[in-house]
Coordinates of C-alpha atoms and ligand atoms in Angstrom, one line a residue:
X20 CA -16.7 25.4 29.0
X21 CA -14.0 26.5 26.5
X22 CA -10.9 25.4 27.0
X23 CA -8.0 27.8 26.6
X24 CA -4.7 27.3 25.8
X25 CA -1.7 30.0 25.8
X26 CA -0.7 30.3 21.8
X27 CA 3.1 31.7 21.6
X28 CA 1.6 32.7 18.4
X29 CA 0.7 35.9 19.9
X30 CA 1.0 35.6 23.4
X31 CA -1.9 35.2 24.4
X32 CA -4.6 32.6 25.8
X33 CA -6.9 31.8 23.4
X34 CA -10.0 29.6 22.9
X35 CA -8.9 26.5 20.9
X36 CA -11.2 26.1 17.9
X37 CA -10.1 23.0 15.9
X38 CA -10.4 23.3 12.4
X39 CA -12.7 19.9 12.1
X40 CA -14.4 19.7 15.6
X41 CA -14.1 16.9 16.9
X42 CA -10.7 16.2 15.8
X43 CA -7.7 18.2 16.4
X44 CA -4.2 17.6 15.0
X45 CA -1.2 17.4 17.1
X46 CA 2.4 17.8 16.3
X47 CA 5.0 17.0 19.2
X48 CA 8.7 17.1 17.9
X49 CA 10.1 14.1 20.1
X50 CA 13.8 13.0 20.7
X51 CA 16.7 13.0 18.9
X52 CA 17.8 9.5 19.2
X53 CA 21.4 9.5 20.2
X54 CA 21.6 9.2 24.6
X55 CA 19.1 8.7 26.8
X56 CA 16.8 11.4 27.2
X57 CA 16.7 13.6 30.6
X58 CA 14.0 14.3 32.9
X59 CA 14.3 18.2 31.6
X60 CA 13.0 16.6 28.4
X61 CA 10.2 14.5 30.2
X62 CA 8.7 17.3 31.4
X63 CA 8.1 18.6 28.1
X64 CA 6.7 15.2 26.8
X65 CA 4.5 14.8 30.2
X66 CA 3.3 18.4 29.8
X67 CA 2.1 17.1 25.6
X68 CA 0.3 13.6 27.7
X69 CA -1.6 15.9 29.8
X70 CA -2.8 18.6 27.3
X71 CA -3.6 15.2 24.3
X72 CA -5.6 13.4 27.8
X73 CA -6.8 16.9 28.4
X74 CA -8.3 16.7 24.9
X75 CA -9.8 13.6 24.8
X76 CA -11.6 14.3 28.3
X77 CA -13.2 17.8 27.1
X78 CA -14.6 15.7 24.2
X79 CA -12.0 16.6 21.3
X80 CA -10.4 13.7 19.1
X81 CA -6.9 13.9 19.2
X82 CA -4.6 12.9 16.4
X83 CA -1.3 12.8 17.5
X84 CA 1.8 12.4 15.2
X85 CA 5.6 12.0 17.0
X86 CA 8.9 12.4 15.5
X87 CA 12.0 10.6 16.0
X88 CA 15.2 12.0 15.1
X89 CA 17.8 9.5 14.0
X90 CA 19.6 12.0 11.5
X91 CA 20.6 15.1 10.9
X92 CA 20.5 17.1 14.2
X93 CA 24.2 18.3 14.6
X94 CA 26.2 19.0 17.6
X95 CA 25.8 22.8 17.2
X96 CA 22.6 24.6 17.6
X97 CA 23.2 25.9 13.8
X98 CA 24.4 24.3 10.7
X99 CA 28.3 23.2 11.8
X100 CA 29.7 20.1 13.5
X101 CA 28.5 16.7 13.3
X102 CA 25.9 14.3 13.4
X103 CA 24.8 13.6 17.2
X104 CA 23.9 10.4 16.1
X105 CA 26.9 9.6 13.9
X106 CA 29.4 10.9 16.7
X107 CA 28.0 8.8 19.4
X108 CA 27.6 6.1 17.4
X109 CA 31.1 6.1 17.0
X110 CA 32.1 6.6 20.3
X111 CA 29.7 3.2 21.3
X112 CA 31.2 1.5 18.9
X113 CA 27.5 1.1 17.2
X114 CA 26.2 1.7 14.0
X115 CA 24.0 4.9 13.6
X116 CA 21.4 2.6 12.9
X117 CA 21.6 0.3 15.9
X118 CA 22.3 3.2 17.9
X119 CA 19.4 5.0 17.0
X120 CA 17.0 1.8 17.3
X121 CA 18.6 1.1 21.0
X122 CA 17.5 4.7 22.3
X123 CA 14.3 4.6 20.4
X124 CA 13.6 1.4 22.7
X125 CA 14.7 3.0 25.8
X126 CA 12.3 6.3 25.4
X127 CA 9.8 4.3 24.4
X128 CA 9.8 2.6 27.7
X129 CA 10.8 5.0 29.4
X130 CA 7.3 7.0 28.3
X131 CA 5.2 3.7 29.0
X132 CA 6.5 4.2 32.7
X133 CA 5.5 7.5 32.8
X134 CA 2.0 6.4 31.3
X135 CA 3.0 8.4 28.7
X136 CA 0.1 7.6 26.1
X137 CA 1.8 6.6 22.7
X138 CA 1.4 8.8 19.3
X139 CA -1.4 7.4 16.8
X140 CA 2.0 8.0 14.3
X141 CA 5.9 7.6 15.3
X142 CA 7.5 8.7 12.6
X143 CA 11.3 8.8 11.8
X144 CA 13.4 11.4 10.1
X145 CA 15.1 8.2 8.0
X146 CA 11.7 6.7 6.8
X147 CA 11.0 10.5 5.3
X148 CA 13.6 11.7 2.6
X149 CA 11.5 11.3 0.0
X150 CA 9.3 13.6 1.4
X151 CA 11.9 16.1 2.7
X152 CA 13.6 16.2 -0.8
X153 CA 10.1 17.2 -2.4
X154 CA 9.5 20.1 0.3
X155 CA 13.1 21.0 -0.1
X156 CA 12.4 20.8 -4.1
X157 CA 9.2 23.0 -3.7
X158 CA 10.8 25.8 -1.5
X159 CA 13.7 25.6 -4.2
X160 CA 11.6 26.4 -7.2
X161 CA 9.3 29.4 -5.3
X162 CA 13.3 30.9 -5.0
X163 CA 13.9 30.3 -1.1
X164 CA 16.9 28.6 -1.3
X165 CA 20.8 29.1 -2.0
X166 CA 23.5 26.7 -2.4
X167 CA 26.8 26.9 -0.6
X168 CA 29.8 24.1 -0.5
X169 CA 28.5 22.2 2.5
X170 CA 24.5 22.5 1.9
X171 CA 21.4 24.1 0.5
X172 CA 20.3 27.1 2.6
X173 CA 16.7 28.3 3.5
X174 CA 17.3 32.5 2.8
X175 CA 15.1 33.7 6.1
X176 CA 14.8 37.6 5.0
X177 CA 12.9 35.8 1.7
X178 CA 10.4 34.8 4.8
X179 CA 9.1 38.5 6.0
X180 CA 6.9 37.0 9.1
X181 CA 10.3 35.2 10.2
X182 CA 10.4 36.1 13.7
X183 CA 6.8 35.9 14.4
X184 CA 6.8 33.3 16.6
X185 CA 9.2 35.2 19.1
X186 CA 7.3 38.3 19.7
X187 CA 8.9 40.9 21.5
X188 CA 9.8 40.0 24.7
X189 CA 11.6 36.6 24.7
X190 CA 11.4 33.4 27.2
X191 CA 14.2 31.7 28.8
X192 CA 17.1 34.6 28.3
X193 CA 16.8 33.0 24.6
X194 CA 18.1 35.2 22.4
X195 CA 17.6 35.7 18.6
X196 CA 20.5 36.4 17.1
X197 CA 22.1 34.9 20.1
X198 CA 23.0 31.5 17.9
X199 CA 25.9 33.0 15.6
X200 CA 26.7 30.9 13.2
X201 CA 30.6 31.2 11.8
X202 CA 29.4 29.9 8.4
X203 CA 31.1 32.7 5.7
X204 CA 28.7 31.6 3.1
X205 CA 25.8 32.1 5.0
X206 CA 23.9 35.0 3.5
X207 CA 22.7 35.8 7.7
X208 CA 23.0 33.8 10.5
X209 CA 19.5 32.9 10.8
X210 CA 19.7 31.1 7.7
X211 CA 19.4 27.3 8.2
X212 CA 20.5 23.9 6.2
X213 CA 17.6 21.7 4.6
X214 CA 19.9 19.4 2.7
X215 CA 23.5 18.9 3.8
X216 CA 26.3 17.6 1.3
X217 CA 28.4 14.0 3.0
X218 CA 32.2 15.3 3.6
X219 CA 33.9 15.2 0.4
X220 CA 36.1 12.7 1.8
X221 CA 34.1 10.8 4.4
X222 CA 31.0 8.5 4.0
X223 CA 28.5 8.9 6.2
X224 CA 26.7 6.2 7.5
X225 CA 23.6 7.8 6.8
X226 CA 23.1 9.9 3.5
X227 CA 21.1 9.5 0.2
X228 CA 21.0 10.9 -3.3
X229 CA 19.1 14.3 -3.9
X230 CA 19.2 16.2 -6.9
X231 CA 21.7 18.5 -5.2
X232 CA 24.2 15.9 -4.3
X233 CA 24.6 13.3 -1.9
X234 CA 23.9 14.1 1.9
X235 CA 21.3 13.9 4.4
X236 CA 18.4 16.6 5.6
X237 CA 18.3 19.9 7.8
X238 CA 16.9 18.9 11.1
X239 CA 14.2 21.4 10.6
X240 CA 12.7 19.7 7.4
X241 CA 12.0 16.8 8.7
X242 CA 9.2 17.9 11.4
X243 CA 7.7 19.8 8.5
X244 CA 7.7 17.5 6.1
X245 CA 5.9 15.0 8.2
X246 CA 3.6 17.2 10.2
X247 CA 2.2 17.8 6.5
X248 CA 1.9 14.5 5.5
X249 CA 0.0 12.9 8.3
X250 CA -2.2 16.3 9.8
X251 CA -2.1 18.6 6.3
X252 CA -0.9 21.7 5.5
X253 CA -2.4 23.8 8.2
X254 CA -3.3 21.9 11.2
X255 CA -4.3 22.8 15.2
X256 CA -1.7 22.6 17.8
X257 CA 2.1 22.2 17.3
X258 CA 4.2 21.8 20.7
X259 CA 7.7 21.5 22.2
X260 CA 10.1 22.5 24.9
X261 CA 10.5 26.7 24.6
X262 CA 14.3 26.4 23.3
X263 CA 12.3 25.4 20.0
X264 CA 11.2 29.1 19.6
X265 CA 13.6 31.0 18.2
X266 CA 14.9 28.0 16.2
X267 CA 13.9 24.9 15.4
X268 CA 9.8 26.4 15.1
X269 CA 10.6 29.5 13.6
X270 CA 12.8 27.3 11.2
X271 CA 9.5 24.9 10.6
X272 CA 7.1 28.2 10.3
X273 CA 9.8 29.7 7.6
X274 CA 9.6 26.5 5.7
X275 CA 6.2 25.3 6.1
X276 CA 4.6 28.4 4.8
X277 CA 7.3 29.1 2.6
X278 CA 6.7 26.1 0.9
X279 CA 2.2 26.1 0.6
X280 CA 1.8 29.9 1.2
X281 CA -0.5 28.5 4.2
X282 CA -0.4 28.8 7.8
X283 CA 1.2 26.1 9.0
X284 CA -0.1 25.3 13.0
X285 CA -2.7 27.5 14.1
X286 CA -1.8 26.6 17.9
X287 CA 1.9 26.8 19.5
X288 CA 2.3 25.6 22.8
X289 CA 5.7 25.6 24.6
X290 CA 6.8 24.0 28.0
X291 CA 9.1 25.7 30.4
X292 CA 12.1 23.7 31.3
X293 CA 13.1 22.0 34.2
X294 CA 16.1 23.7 36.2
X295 CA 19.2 22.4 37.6
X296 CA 20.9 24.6 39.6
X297 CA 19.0 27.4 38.4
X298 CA 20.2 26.4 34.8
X299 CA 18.3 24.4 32.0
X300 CA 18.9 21.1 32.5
X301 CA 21.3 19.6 29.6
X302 CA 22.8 16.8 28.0
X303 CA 25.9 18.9 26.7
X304 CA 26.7 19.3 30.2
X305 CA 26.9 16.1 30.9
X306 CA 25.2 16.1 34.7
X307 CA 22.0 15.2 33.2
X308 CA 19.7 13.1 35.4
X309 CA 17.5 10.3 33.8
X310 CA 14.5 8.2 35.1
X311 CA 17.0 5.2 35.5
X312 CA 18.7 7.4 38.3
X313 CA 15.5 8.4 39.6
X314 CA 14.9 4.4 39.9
X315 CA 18.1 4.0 41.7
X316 CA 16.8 6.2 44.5
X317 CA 13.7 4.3 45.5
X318 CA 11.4 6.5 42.9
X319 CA 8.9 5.2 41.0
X320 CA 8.4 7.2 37.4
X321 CA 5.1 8.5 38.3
X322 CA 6.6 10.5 41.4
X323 CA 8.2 12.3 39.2
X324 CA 5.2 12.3 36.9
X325 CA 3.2 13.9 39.9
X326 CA 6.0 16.5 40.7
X327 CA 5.6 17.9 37.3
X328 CA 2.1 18.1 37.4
X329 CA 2.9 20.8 40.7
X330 CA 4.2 23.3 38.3
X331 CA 2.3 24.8 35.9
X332 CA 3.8 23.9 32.1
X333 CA 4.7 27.4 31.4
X334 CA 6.7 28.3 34.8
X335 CA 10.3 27.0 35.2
X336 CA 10.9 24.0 37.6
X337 CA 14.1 23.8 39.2
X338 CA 14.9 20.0 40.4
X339 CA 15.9 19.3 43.4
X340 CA 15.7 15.9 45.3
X341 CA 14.1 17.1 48.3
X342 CA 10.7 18.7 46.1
X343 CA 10.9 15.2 44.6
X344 CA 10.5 13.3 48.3
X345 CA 7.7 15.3 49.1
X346 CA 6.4 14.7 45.7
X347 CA 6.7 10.9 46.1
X348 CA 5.2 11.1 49.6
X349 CA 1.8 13.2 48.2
X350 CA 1.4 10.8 45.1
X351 CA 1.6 8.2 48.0
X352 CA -0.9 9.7 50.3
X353 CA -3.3 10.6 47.4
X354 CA -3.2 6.5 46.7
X355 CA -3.5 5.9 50.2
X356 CA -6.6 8.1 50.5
X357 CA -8.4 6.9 47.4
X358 CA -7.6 3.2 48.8
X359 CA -8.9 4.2 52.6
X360 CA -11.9 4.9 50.6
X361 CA -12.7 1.4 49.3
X362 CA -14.8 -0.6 47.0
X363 CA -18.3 2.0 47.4
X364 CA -20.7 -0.1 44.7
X365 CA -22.6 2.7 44.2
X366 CA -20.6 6.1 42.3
X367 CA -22.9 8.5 41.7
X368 CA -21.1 11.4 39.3
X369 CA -19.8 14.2 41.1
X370 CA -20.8 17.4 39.3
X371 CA -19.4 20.1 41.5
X372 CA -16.1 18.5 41.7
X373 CA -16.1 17.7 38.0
X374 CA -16.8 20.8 36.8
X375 CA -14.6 22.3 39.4
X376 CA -11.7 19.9 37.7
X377 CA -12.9 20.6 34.1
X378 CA -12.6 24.7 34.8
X379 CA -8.7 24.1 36.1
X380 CA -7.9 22.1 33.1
X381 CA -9.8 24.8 30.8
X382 CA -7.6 27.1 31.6
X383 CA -4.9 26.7 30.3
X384 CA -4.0 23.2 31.7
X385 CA -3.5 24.6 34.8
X386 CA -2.3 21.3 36.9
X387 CA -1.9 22.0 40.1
X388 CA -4.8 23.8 40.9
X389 CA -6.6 20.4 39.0
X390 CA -4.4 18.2 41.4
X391 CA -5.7 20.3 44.3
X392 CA -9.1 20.1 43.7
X393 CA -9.0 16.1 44.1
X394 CA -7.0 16.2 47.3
X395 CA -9.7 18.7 48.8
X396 CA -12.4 16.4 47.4
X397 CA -11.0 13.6 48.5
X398 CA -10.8 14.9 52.1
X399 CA -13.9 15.8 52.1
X400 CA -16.0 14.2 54.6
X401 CA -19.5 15.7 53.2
X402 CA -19.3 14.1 50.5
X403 CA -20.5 10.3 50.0
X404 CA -17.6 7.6 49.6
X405 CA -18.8 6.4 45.9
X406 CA -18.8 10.4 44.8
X407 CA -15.2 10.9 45.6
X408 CA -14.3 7.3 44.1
X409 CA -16.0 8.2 40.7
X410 CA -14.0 11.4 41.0
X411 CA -10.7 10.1 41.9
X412 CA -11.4 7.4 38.8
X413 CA -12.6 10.0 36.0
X414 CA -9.3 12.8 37.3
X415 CA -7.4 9.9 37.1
X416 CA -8.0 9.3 33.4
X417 CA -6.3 13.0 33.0
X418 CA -3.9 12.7 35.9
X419 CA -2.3 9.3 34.5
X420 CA -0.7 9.1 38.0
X421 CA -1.3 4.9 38.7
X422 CA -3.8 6.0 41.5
X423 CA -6.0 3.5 40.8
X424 CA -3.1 1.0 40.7
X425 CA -3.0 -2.6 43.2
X426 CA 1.0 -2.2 44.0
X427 CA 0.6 -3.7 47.0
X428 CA 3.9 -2.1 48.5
X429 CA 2.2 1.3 48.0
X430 CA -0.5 0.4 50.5
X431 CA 0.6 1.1 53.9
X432 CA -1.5 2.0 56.7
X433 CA -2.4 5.3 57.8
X434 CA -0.2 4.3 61.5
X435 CA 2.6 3.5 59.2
X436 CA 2.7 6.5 57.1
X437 CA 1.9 9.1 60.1
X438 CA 5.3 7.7 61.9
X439 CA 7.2 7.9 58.8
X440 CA 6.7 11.4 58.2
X441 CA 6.7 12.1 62.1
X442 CA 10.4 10.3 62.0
X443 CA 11.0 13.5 58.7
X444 CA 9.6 15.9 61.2
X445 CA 12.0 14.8 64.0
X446 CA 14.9 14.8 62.0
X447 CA 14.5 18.3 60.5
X448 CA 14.0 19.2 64.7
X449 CA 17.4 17.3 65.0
X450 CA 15.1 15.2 67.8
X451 CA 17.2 12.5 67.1
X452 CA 16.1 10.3 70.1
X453 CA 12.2 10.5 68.9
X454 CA 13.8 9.5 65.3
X455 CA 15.3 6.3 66.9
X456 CA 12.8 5.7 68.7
X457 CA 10.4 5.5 65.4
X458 CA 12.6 3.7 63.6
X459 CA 12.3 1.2 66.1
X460 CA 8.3 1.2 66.0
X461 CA 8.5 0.9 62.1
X462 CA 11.2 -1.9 62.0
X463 CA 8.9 -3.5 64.1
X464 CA 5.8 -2.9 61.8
X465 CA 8.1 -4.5 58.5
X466 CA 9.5 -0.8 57.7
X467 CA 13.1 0.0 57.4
X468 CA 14.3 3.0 57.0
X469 CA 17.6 4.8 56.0
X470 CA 18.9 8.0 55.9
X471 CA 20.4 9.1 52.6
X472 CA 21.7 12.3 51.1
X473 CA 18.7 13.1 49.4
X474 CA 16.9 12.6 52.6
X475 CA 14.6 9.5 54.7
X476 CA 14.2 6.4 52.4
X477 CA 11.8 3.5 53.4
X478 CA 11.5 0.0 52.2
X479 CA 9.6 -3.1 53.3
X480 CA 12.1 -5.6 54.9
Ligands
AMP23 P1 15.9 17.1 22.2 O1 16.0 15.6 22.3 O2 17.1 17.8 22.7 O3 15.4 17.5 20.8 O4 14.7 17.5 23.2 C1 13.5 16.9 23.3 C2 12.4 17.8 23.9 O5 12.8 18.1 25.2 C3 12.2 19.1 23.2 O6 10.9 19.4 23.1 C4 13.0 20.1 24.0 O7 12.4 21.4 23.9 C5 12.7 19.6 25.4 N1 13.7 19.9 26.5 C6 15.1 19.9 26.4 N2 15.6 20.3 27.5 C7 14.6 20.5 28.4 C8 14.6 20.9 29.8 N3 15.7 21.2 30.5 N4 13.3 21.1 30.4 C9 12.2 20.8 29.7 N5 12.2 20.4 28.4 C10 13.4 20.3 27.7
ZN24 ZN1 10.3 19.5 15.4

């Protein structure tokens, strides 16, 4: 069964054809280490977990490479303002370094909670200059690049396929063009900064020698320089968030190919962000919500691990606290289901449901008609206990939802878990007398619940 992926490269949904089957290479930009990162930016990094698992279940070899960026990604989308990292370290009273290492740490857990499988290479922007200043040295000498007082500019109309990776039609009310930049020297403001110059008279905390004075890289270089080093010139799939379009992977295409006159990745896949209040979620805006606040309310990460996998990776998902509830509740009831089912010793492989999982994931990733395939299987009464437990177990290996997991306070009886969601279903009647009265019952079976703004919480007492 082929599996086929939706390249932006065109549009369209195409078989993916590695360049050395088995093995496929795998570029995922990560975060720019400066805050914590948001769940808008999870989603993108859960939708990458699923499509590398994806791989490795359909029989590829996935070789994944990660960057961190700890310089050079600067408060505006174009080449003006400052270091994110630089500012916030200053406002933390932190080095850039420190600061950099701390949020490193924190996303790094974070992901392990998500059972967000780690990269075969993390790579940081800071460990790279070398091989930034040699890209930047080879796009200078094919004629790409101009100098202005604050930084060496990548010339985009010297790049004739520039917009190809935005098509016509553009995602996300993104606009090209949109991202004005107020630079004077700028020949057009699509041209971007590879290497900027330190302030004249301000040291950075982070900057180097280059042979066109002292400063620090272009956010862009950095994902090109090592994508190249650790997959090659021209390698499979490249991903990110869809903001990365018009920017940031039109900015790596320009450079990539500029530099080896090669296409660069054959495969661009982009996730759809996560809405709040109809708008992208942000950390500009400050109302950002992290997995930490989603721990605060009684969530576990892989709730929101299993609301994700509801939508598919290329439709928006607007977060609300009530879709995450019932999203807790179903990851619950899927556990409770595969637990009700028990220890069968004998599993034979269930082919119909297999394949009927394989054929969702083949096209085009397409969670939740993968995630409904196991709960319809799972119900299923015709079909023998060890059958739907080898199921559950091989889904699971894709799914990376902890179904499988022993946490004892996930396993509550089937009488426990009808009344709690008979005490939801009384509430939204406004029957409060029948919701008292469950409360009651559960207090009685160990279970307290509260009422909160986001809706009926539960806890063992
Ligand atoms: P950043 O740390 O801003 O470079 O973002 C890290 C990743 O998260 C990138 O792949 C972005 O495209 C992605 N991203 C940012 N905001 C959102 C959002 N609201 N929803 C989904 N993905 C996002
Ligand atoms: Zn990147």
């Amino acid at each position: 069964m082929p599996l086929k992926l939706f390249n932006t490269l065109g549009r369209l949904k195409e078989e993916l054809k590695p360049l050395k089957f088995p093995a496929v290479g795998m570029y995922t930009c990560g975060p720019t280490v400066y805050n914590y990162q948001h769940i808008g930016n999870y989603r993108t990094y859960i939708f990458e977990d699923v499509l590398k698992r994806t791989l490795g279940f359909l029989g590829f070899k996935p070789f994944h490479i990660m960057n961190i960026t700890d310089v050079g990604h600067l408060t505006s989308q174009g080449d003006e303002g400052d270091d994110k990292v630089e500012v916030m370290a200053q406002r933390e009273g932190k080095s850039a370094w420190d600061l950099a290492k701390f949020y490193t740490e924190a996303f790094l857990q974070d992901c392990s909670s998500l059972n967000i499988l780690p990269p075969d290479v993390l790579c940081r922007a800071t460990d790279h200059i070398q091989e930034q200043i040699d890209l930047t040295r080879r796009l200078e000498k094919k004629g790409f690049l101009y100098l202005t007082s604050d930084g060496v500019y990548f010339e985009t109309a010297k790049f004739p396929d520039y917009d190809k990776l935005m098509g016509k039609s553009h995602l996300s009310g993104i606009q090209f063009g949109a991202r004005v930049s107020a630079s004077p020297e700028k020949k057009s403001p699509s041209d971007f900064a590879v290497w900027k110059f330190s302030p004249k008279n301000q040291k950075r905390q982070m900057e180097w020698d280059s042979p066109w004075g002292k400063g620090f890289p272009g956010w862009h270089i950095e994902c090109s320089a090592m994508a190249m080093k650790y997959l090659g010139e021209t390698f499979d799939i490249h991903c990110g968030g869809v903001d990365h379009i018009p920017i940031h992977h039109s900015n790596e295409i320009a450079q990539s190919e500029g530099a080896t006159g090669k296409p660069f990745a054959r495969y661009w896949l982009h996730g759809e962000f996560l809405l709040v209040n109809s708008s992208k979620m942000a950390k500009s805006d400050g109302t950002f919500i992290t997995l930490e606040d989603l721990r605060k309310k009684g969530f576990d990460s892989l709730d929101y691990r299993y609301h994700c996998l509801t939508a598919h990776y290329r439709k928006q998902l607007d977060f609300t606290w009530e879709a995450l509830e019932s999203s807790k509740t179903a990851r619950r009831k899927l556990k409770d289901l595969i637990g009700q089912i028990g220890q069968a010793s004998k599993k034979p492989a269930c082919a119909d449901s297999l394949n009927a999982f394989k054929a969702a994931l083949s096209d085009d990733l397409n969670m939740p008609e993968a995630l409904s395939i196991l709960w319809s299987d799972l119900k299923n009464g015709a079909l023998p206990e060890g059958a739907r437990l080898h199921f559950a177990e091989t889904a699971e290996e894709v799914l990376g939802l902890g179904l499988l997991d022993e946490k004892t306070e996930e396993a509550l009886s089937p009488e426990i878990l009808e009344l709690i969601d008979a005490r939801v279903l009384a509430r939204k009647n406004r029957d409060f007398a029948r919701s008292d009265e469950i409360r009651q019952k559960l207090l009685s079976l160990g279970i307290l619940v509260e009422d909160t703004p986001s809706g009926q919480k539960w806890r063992r007492r």
